[in-house]
Amino acid sequence: MRIDIITVLPELIESPLNHSIIKRAQKKNLVTIELHHLRDFTTDKHRTVDDYSFGPDAGMVLKIEPIYKAIEKFKSERQYDEIIYTSPDGEPYTQKLANYLSTKENIIILCGHYKGVDHRVRENLITREISIGDYVLSGGELAAAIIVDSVVRLVPGVLSDETSALTDSFQDGLLAPPVYTRPAEFNGWRVPDILLSGNFKEIEKWQMEQAYERTKRLRPNLLNDD
Ligand code: ADE
């Protein structure tokens, strides 16, 4: 899988992509993640990436020309399955969408910024708009990092124990059951006896019940979703 990220603040995404699982995935050549500075696709001498919006709204808007140039260049090099724009008014991001994106070969993510992007970009160049939640970030970079992290860990071979992504919260539509480690008792707080019983069938049943109970209590909406 290859992910090209277009941004005016690559520094903001570099760190999360260069640690732990995502770093290892790149080292193992399971994924290629390229950060591209939007300024590198400008043609004017000031390397301008944004401008005042038409109309009374204050705030800077990302210009269409460098974005068009970047996307056209990437598309001339390979076929892209999705060209994503991160924005608070996009489609809500879910595990289901992460699963879908993890099956794709090539993805572009354009990070939103300031007051947004010239709307012609959204109308003509983008295939999908994603929001990571109903709150507003300073820019789309952190949203892009979250999308990349959640997608890359699902790419086959990235997690050493493949079943561990399957037991994540949300993968079966439920929150994950609680987990414990040694000591079995700390400060008078005991690990549930069932987990110490060695009866794997009963443990699995208990985990399923816990997952269901936690979901019903904490996120009942998940039980109603398809
Ligand atoms: N950019 C700013 N806020 C955002 C959000 N909630 N999701 C995605 N991109 C954003």
PDB file of C-alpha atoms and ligand atoms in Angstrom:
ATOM      1  CA  MET A   1       0.000   0.000   0.000  1.00  0.00           C
ATOM      2  CA  ARG A   2       1.121   3.532  -0.756  1.00  0.00           C
ATOM      3  CA  ILE A   3      -0.170   6.710   0.914  1.00  0.00           C
ATOM      4  CA  ASP A   4       0.757  10.166  -0.401  1.00  0.00           C
ATOM      5  CA  ILE A   5      -0.010  12.984   2.012  1.00  0.00           C
ATOM      6  CA  ILE A   6      -0.202  16.577   0.789  1.00  0.00           C
ATOM      7  CA  THR A   7       0.213  19.160   3.538  1.00  0.00           C
ATOM      8  CA  VAL A   8       1.533  22.612   4.379  1.00  0.00           C
ATOM      9  CA  LEU A   9       2.781  21.318   7.741  1.00  0.00           C
ATOM     10  CA  PRO A  10       4.645  18.019   7.196  1.00  0.00           C
ATOM     11  CA  GLU A  11       6.387  18.436  10.576  1.00  0.00           C
ATOM     12  CA  LEU A  12       3.043  17.904  12.286  1.00  0.00           C
ATOM     13  CA  ILE A  13       2.625  14.405  10.823  1.00  0.00           C
ATOM     14  CA  GLU A  14       6.228  13.205  10.734  1.00  0.00           C
ATOM     15  CA  SER A  15       6.495  12.043  14.316  1.00  0.00           C
ATOM     16  CA  PRO A  16       3.403   9.807  14.548  1.00  0.00           C
ATOM     17  CA  LEU A  17       4.435   8.075  11.327  1.00  0.00           C
ATOM     18  CA  ASN A  18       7.965   7.398  12.453  1.00  0.00           C
ATOM     19  CA  HIS A  19       7.401   5.357  15.563  1.00  0.00           C
ATOM     20  CA  SER A  20       6.307   1.917  16.618  1.00  0.00           C
ATOM     21  CA  ILE A  21       4.005  -0.108  14.360  1.00  0.00           C
ATOM     22  CA  ILE A  22       3.787   2.431  11.520  1.00  0.00           C
ATOM     23  CA  LYS A  23       7.546   2.834  11.364  1.00  0.00           C
ATOM     24  CA  ARG A  24       8.037  -0.939  11.287  1.00  0.00           C
ATOM     25  CA  ALA A  25       5.426  -1.322   8.544  1.00  0.00           C
ATOM     26  CA  GLN A  26       7.414   1.082   6.365  1.00  0.00           C
ATOM     27  CA  LYS A  27      10.722  -0.622   7.180  1.00  0.00           C
ATOM     28  CA  LYS A  28       9.221  -3.967   6.164  1.00  0.00           C
ATOM     29  CA  ASN A  29       8.065  -2.320   2.892  1.00  0.00           C
ATOM     30  CA  LEU A  30       4.466  -3.235   3.628  1.00  0.00           C
ATOM     31  CA  VAL A  31       3.506   0.417   3.224  1.00  0.00           C
ATOM     32  CA  THR A  32       5.094   3.479   1.661  1.00  0.00           C
ATOM     33  CA  ILE A  33       4.083   6.801   3.166  1.00  0.00           C
ATOM     34  CA  GLU A  34       5.256   9.938   1.368  1.00  0.00           C
ATOM     35  CA  LEU A  35       4.822  13.426   2.774  1.00  0.00           C
ATOM     36  CA  HIS A  36       4.626  16.203   0.183  1.00  0.00           C
ATOM     37  CA  HIS A  37       4.870  19.877   0.975  1.00  0.00           C
ATOM     38  CA  LEU A  38       2.208  21.787  -0.929  1.00  0.00           C
ATOM     39  CA  ARG A  39       4.683  24.650  -1.397  1.00  0.00           C
ATOM     40  CA  ASP A  40       6.753  22.425  -3.677  1.00  0.00           C
ATOM     41  CA  PHE A  41       3.902  22.577  -6.206  1.00  0.00           C
ATOM     42  CA  THR A  42       3.608  26.366  -6.379  1.00  0.00           C
ATOM     43  CA  THR A  43       4.835  28.330  -9.396  1.00  0.00           C
ATOM     44  CA  ASP A  44       4.954  31.927  -8.099  1.00  0.00           C
ATOM     45  CA  LYS A  45       8.091  33.344  -6.547  1.00  0.00           C
ATOM     46  CA  HIS A  46       6.503  33.686  -3.092  1.00  0.00           C
ATOM     47  CA  ARG A  47       5.443  30.030  -3.168  1.00  0.00           C
ATOM     48  CA  THR A  48       1.921  31.020  -2.128  1.00  0.00           C
ATOM     49  CA  VAL A  49      -0.342  28.193  -0.968  1.00  0.00           C
ATOM     50  CA  ASP A  50      -3.258  30.216   0.422  1.00  0.00           C
ATOM     51  CA  ASP A  51      -5.149  33.452  -0.167  1.00  0.00           C
ATOM     52  CA  TYR A  52      -7.996  35.508   1.300  1.00  0.00           C
ATOM     53  CA  SER A  53     -11.435  34.059   0.661  1.00  0.00           C
ATOM     54  CA  PHE A  54     -13.800  35.821  -1.724  1.00  0.00           C
ATOM     55  CA  GLY A  55     -16.604  37.419   0.248  1.00  0.00           C
ATOM     56  CA  PRO A  56     -16.752  38.835   3.765  1.00  0.00           C
ATOM     57  CA  ASP A  57     -15.276  35.853   5.681  1.00  0.00           C
ATOM     58  CA  ALA A  58     -11.923  36.496   7.280  1.00  0.00           C
ATOM     59  CA  GLY A  59      -9.305  33.757   6.997  1.00  0.00           C
ATOM     60  CA  MET A  60      -7.047  32.135   4.500  1.00  0.00           C
ATOM     61  CA  VAL A  61      -8.137  29.458   2.050  1.00  0.00           C
ATOM     62  CA  LEU A  62      -5.863  26.926   0.354  1.00  0.00           C
ATOM     63  CA  LYS A  63      -5.516  27.718  -3.360  1.00  0.00           C
ATOM     64  CA  ILE A  64      -6.529  25.255  -6.048  1.00  0.00           C
ATOM     65  CA  GLU A  65      -3.516  25.547  -8.393  1.00  0.00           C
ATOM     66  CA  PRO A  66      -0.785  23.846  -6.310  1.00  0.00           C
ATOM     67  CA  ILE A  67      -3.236  21.158  -5.153  1.00  0.00           C
ATOM     68  CA  TYR A  68      -4.252  20.456  -8.745  1.00  0.00           C
ATOM     69  CA  LYS A  69      -0.623  20.298  -9.786  1.00  0.00           C
ATOM     70  CA  ALA A  70       0.288  17.881  -6.983  1.00  0.00           C
ATOM     71  CA  ILE A  71      -2.656  15.555  -7.589  1.00  0.00           C
ATOM     72  CA  GLU A  72      -2.169  15.552 -11.368  1.00  0.00           C
ATOM     73  CA  LYS A  73       1.508  14.686 -10.925  1.00  0.00           C
ATOM     74  CA  PHE A  74       0.750  11.756  -8.602  1.00  0.00           C
ATOM     75  CA  LYS A  75      -2.034  10.516 -10.864  1.00  0.00           C
ATOM     76  CA  SER A  76       0.330  10.538 -13.838  1.00  0.00           C
ATOM     77  CA  GLU A  77       2.605   8.152 -11.905  1.00  0.00           C
ATOM     78  CA  ARG A  78       0.038   5.606 -10.696  1.00  0.00           C
ATOM     79  CA  GLN A  79      -3.668   4.953 -10.288  1.00  0.00           C
ATOM     80  CA  TYR A  80      -5.235   6.073  -7.031  1.00  0.00           C
ATOM     81  CA  ASP A  81      -8.159   4.293  -5.367  1.00  0.00           C
ATOM     82  CA  GLU A  82      -9.137   7.233  -3.190  1.00  0.00           C
ATOM     83  CA  ILE A  83      -8.218  10.917  -2.921  1.00  0.00           C
ATOM     84  CA  ILE A  84      -9.232  11.962   0.571  1.00  0.00           C
ATOM     85  CA  TYR A  85      -9.684  15.428   2.020  1.00  0.00           C
ATOM     86  CA  THR A  86      -9.712  15.784   5.826  1.00  0.00           C
ATOM     87  CA  SER A  87     -12.336  18.204   7.071  1.00  0.00           C
ATOM     88  CA  PRO A  88     -14.727  18.543  10.041  1.00  0.00           C
ATOM     89  CA  ASP A  89     -17.681  18.483   7.631  1.00  0.00           C
ATOM     90  CA  GLY A  90     -16.643  15.187   6.010  1.00  0.00           C
ATOM     91  CA  GLU A  91     -18.061  11.690   6.429  1.00  0.00           C
ATOM     92  CA  PRO A  92     -17.612  10.451  10.037  1.00  0.00           C
ATOM     93  CA  TYR A  93     -14.560   8.199  10.313  1.00  0.00           C
ATOM     94  CA  THR A  94     -15.240   4.678  11.605  1.00  0.00           C
ATOM     95  CA  GLN A  95     -13.478   1.343  11.908  1.00  0.00           C
ATOM     96  CA  LYS A  96     -15.542   0.184   8.934  1.00  0.00           C
ATOM     97  CA  LEU A  97     -14.022   2.930   6.790  1.00  0.00           C
ATOM     98  CA  ALA A  98     -10.540   2.100   8.120  1.00  0.00           C
ATOM     99  CA  ASN A  99     -11.079  -1.546   7.114  1.00  0.00           C
ATOM    100  CA  TYR A 100     -12.186  -0.474   3.641  1.00  0.00           C
ATOM    101  CA  LEU A 101      -9.212   1.846   3.134  1.00  0.00           C
ATOM    102  CA  SER A 102      -6.779  -0.848   4.307  1.00  0.00           C
ATOM    103  CA  THR A 103      -7.731  -2.951   1.265  1.00  0.00           C
ATOM    104  CA  LYS A 104      -6.683  -0.203  -1.163  1.00  0.00           C
ATOM    105  CA  GLU A 105      -3.448   0.004  -3.112  1.00  0.00           C
ATOM    106  CA  ASN A 106      -2.834   3.760  -3.477  1.00  0.00           C
ATOM    107  CA  ILE A 107      -4.366   6.626  -1.536  1.00  0.00           C
ATOM    108  CA  ILE A 108      -3.807  10.387  -1.500  1.00  0.00           C
ATOM    109  CA  ILE A 109      -4.700  12.384   1.603  1.00  0.00           C
ATOM    110  CA  LEU A 110      -4.971  16.144   1.249  1.00  0.00           C
ATOM    111  CA  CYS A 111      -4.848  17.832   4.649  1.00  0.00           C
ATOM    112  CA  GLY A 112      -7.245  20.728   5.135  1.00  0.00           C
ATOM    113  CA  HIS A 113      -5.975  23.933   6.692  1.00  0.00           C
ATOM    114  CA  TYR A 114      -7.055  27.325   8.080  1.00  0.00           C
ATOM    115  CA  LYS A 115     -10.505  28.246   6.805  1.00  0.00           C
ATOM    116  CA  GLY A 116     -10.526  25.381   4.347  1.00  0.00           C
ATOM    117  CA  VAL A 117      -9.722  24.792   0.744  1.00  0.00           C
ATOM    118  CA  ASP A 118     -11.070  26.366  -2.455  1.00  0.00           C
ATOM    119  CA  HIS A 119     -14.335  24.483  -2.875  1.00  0.00           C
ATOM    120  CA  ARG A 120     -13.518  23.592  -6.492  1.00  0.00           C
ATOM    121  CA  VAL A 121     -10.939  21.163  -5.077  1.00  0.00           C
ATOM    122  CA  ARG A 122     -13.675  19.363  -3.186  1.00  0.00           C
ATOM    123  CA  GLU A 123     -16.027  19.390  -6.143  1.00  0.00           C
ATOM    124  CA  ASN A 124     -13.560  18.196  -8.766  1.00  0.00           C
ATOM    125  CA  LEU A 125     -10.405  16.606  -7.375  1.00  0.00           C
ATOM    126  CA  ILE A 126     -11.423  14.669  -4.260  1.00  0.00           C
ATOM    127  CA  THR A 127     -13.161  11.283  -4.069  1.00  0.00           C
ATOM    128  CA  ARG A 128     -13.957  11.285  -0.338  1.00  0.00           C
ATOM    129  CA  GLU A 129     -14.066  13.728   2.584  1.00  0.00           C
ATOM    130  CA  ILE A 130     -13.436  12.424   6.078  1.00  0.00           C
ATOM    131  CA  SER A 131     -14.005  13.927   9.536  1.00  0.00           C
ATOM    132  CA  ILE A 132     -12.468  12.253  12.587  1.00  0.00           C
ATOM    133  CA  GLY A 133     -15.079  13.747  14.923  1.00  0.00           C
ATOM    134  CA  ASP A 134     -17.432  16.600  15.668  1.00  0.00           C
ATOM    135  CA  TYR A 135     -14.809  19.108  16.784  1.00  0.00           C
ATOM    136  CA  VAL A 136     -12.507  21.441  14.895  1.00  0.00           C
ATOM    137  CA  LEU A 137      -8.748  20.973  14.744  1.00  0.00           C
ATOM    138  CA  SER A 138      -6.347  23.709  13.620  1.00  0.00           C
ATOM    139  CA  GLY A 139      -5.701  21.729  10.461  1.00  0.00           C
ATOM    140  CA  GLY A 140      -6.265  18.330   8.884  1.00  0.00           C
ATOM    141  CA  GLU A 141      -2.768  16.998   9.627  1.00  0.00           C
ATOM    142  CA  LEU A 142      -3.604  15.284  12.901  1.00  0.00           C
ATOM    143  CA  ALA A 143      -6.729  13.822  11.298  1.00  0.00           C
ATOM    144  CA  ALA A 144      -4.577  12.458   8.455  1.00  0.00           C
ATOM    145  CA  ALA A 145      -2.150  10.931  10.975  1.00  0.00           C
ATOM    146  CA  ILE A 146      -5.051   9.214  12.753  1.00  0.00           C
ATOM    147  CA  ILE A 147      -6.433   7.833   9.491  1.00  0.00           C
ATOM    148  CA  VAL A 148      -3.013   6.545   8.411  1.00  0.00           C
ATOM    149  CA  ASP A 149      -2.314   4.944  11.796  1.00  0.00           C
ATOM    150  CA  SER A 150      -5.671   3.157  11.932  1.00  0.00           C
ATOM    151  CA  VAL A 151      -5.403   1.945   8.321  1.00  0.00           C
ATOM    152  CA  VAL A 152      -1.772   0.823   8.296  1.00  0.00           C
ATOM    153  CA  ARG A 153      -2.139  -1.428  11.349  1.00  0.00           C
ATOM    154  CA  LEU A 154      -4.792  -3.370   9.407  1.00  0.00           C
ATOM    155  CA  VAL A 155      -2.576  -4.088   6.395  1.00  0.00           C
ATOM    156  CA  PRO A 156      -1.781  -7.834   6.431  1.00  0.00           C
ATOM    157  CA  GLY A 157       1.613  -8.555   7.965  1.00  0.00           C
ATOM    158  CA  VAL A 158       1.878  -5.235   9.818  1.00  0.00           C
ATOM    159  CA  LEU A 159       0.838  -6.605  13.208  1.00  0.00           C
ATOM    160  CA  SER A 160       2.980  -9.541  14.232  1.00  0.00           C
ATOM    161  CA  ASP A 161      -0.015 -11.408  15.619  1.00  0.00           C
ATOM    162  CA  GLU A 162      -2.645 -10.982  12.920  1.00  0.00           C
ATOM    163  CA  THR A 163      -5.479 -11.884  15.221  1.00  0.00           C
ATOM    164  CA  SER A 164      -4.780  -8.889  17.422  1.00  0.00           C
ATOM    165  CA  ALA A 165      -6.389  -6.474  14.947  1.00  0.00           C
ATOM    166  CA  LEU A 166      -9.384  -8.774  14.745  1.00  0.00           C
ATOM    167  CA  THR A 167      -9.922  -8.542  18.495  1.00  0.00           C
ATOM    168  CA  ASP A 168      -9.749  -4.722  18.528  1.00  0.00           C
ATOM    169  CA  SER A 169     -12.736  -2.772  19.731  1.00  0.00           C
ATOM    170  CA  PHE A 170     -15.232  -2.179  16.890  1.00  0.00           C
ATOM    171  CA  GLN A 171     -14.001  -5.015  14.655  1.00  0.00           C
ATOM    172  CA  ASP A 172     -16.996  -7.142  15.627  1.00  0.00           C
ATOM    173  CA  GLY A 173     -19.171  -4.110  16.264  1.00  0.00           C
ATOM    174  CA  LEU A 174     -18.488  -4.338  20.011  1.00  0.00           C
ATOM    175  CA  LEU A 175     -16.092  -2.664  22.425  1.00  0.00           C
ATOM    176  CA  ALA A 176     -13.189  -4.899  23.488  1.00  0.00           C
ATOM    177  CA  PRO A 177     -13.496  -6.800  26.806  1.00  0.00           C
ATOM    178  CA  PRO A 178     -11.256  -5.748  29.731  1.00  0.00           C
ATOM    179  CA  VAL A 179      -7.727  -7.177  29.916  1.00  0.00           C
ATOM    180  CA  TYR A 180      -5.510  -7.797  32.961  1.00  0.00           C
ATOM    181  CA  THR A 181      -1.948  -8.857  33.658  1.00  0.00           C
ATOM    182  CA  ARG A 182       0.059  -9.941  36.692  1.00  0.00           C
ATOM    183  CA  PRO A 183      -0.146  -9.643  39.656  1.00  0.00           C
ATOM    184  CA  ALA A 184      -3.457 -11.430  40.111  1.00  0.00           C
ATOM    185  CA  GLU A 185      -4.044  -9.297  43.176  1.00  0.00           C
ATOM    186  CA  PHE A 186      -2.862  -5.733  43.801  1.00  0.00           C
ATOM    187  CA  ASN A 187      -3.881  -3.525  46.680  1.00  0.00           C
ATOM    188  CA  GLY A 188      -6.761  -5.921  47.392  1.00  0.00           C
ATOM    189  CA  TRP A 189      -8.064  -5.573  43.801  1.00  0.00           C
ATOM    190  CA  ARG A 190      -8.407  -8.991  42.242  1.00  0.00           C
ATOM    191  CA  VAL A 191      -8.382 -10.064  38.616  1.00  0.00           C
ATOM    192  CA  PRO A 192     -11.714 -11.841  37.838  1.00  0.00           C
ATOM    193  CA  ASP A 193     -11.428 -15.485  38.926  1.00  0.00           C
ATOM    194  CA  ILE A 194     -12.562 -16.793  35.571  1.00  0.00           C
ATOM    195  CA  LEU A 195      -9.371 -15.461  33.918  1.00  0.00           C
ATOM    196  CA  LEU A 196      -7.256 -17.526  36.309  1.00  0.00           C
ATOM    197  CA  SER A 197      -9.300 -20.689  35.793  1.00  0.00           C
ATOM    198  CA  GLY A 198      -7.474 -21.950  32.700  1.00  0.00           C
ATOM    199  CA  ASN A 199     -10.842 -22.838  31.141  1.00  0.00           C
ATOM    200  CA  PHE A 200     -10.470 -21.167  27.746  1.00  0.00           C
ATOM    201  CA  LYS A 201     -13.981 -21.921  26.599  1.00  0.00           C
ATOM    202  CA  GLU A 202     -15.454 -20.269  29.686  1.00  0.00           C
ATOM    203  CA  ILE A 203     -13.004 -17.375  29.386  1.00  0.00           C
ATOM    204  CA  GLU A 204     -14.074 -16.739  25.800  1.00  0.00           C
ATOM    205  CA  LYS A 205     -17.712 -16.795  26.860  1.00  0.00           C
ATOM    206  CA  TRP A 206     -16.965 -14.333  29.674  1.00  0.00           C
ATOM    207  CA  GLN A 207     -15.087 -12.033  27.284  1.00  0.00           C
ATOM    208  CA  MET A 208     -18.014 -12.044  24.880  1.00  0.00           C
ATOM    209  CA  GLU A 209     -20.448 -11.195  27.675  1.00  0.00           C
ATOM    210  CA  GLN A 210     -18.175  -8.407  28.907  1.00  0.00           C
ATOM    211  CA  ALA A 211     -17.816  -6.974  25.407  1.00  0.00           C
ATOM    212  CA  TYR A 212     -21.574  -6.962  24.998  1.00  0.00           C
ATOM    213  CA  GLU A 213     -22.237  -5.504  28.452  1.00  0.00           C
ATOM    214  CA  ARG A 214     -19.654  -2.703  28.011  1.00  0.00           C
ATOM    215  CA  THR A 215     -21.014  -1.850  24.576  1.00  0.00           C
ATOM    216  CA  LYS A 216     -24.591  -1.737  25.852  1.00  0.00           C
ATOM    217  CA  ARG A 217     -23.573   0.490  28.762  1.00  0.00           C
ATOM    218  CA  LEU A 218     -21.012   2.773  27.097  1.00  0.00           C
ATOM    219  CA  ARG A 219     -21.930   2.856  23.387  1.00  0.00           C
ATOM    220  CA  PRO A 220     -25.494   1.521  22.941  1.00  0.00           C
ATOM    221  CA  ASN A 221     -25.624   3.154  19.488  1.00  0.00           C
ATOM    222  CA  LEU A 222     -23.155   0.557  18.219  1.00  0.00           C
ATOM    223  CA  LEU A 223     -25.678  -2.225  18.855  1.00  0.00           C
ATOM    224  CA  ASN A 224     -28.210  -0.522  16.614  1.00  0.00           C
ATOM    225  CA  ASP A 225     -25.826   0.185  13.714  1.00  0.00           C
ATOM    226  CA  ASP A 226     -25.748  -2.248  10.811  1.00  0.00           C
TER     227      ASP A 226
HETATM  228  N1  ADE B   1      -9.742  19.377  10.185  1.00  0.00           N
HETATM  229  C1  ADE B   1     -10.152  20.154  11.213  1.00  0.00           C
HETATM  230  N2  ADE B   1     -10.970  19.483  12.027  1.00  0.00           N
HETATM  231  C2  ADE B   1     -11.091  18.231  11.515  1.00  0.00           C
HETATM  232  C3  ADE B   1     -11.809  17.065  11.891  1.00  0.00           C
HETATM  233  N3  ADE B   1     -12.590  17.040  12.978  1.00  0.00           N
HETATM  234  N4  ADE B   1     -11.692  15.971  11.115  1.00  0.00           N
HETATM  235  C4  ADE B   1     -10.935  15.986  10.004  1.00  0.00           C
HETATM  236  N5  ADE B   1     -10.239  17.056   9.604  1.00  0.00           N
HETATM  237  C5  ADE B   1     -10.311  18.169  10.345  1.00  0.00           C
END
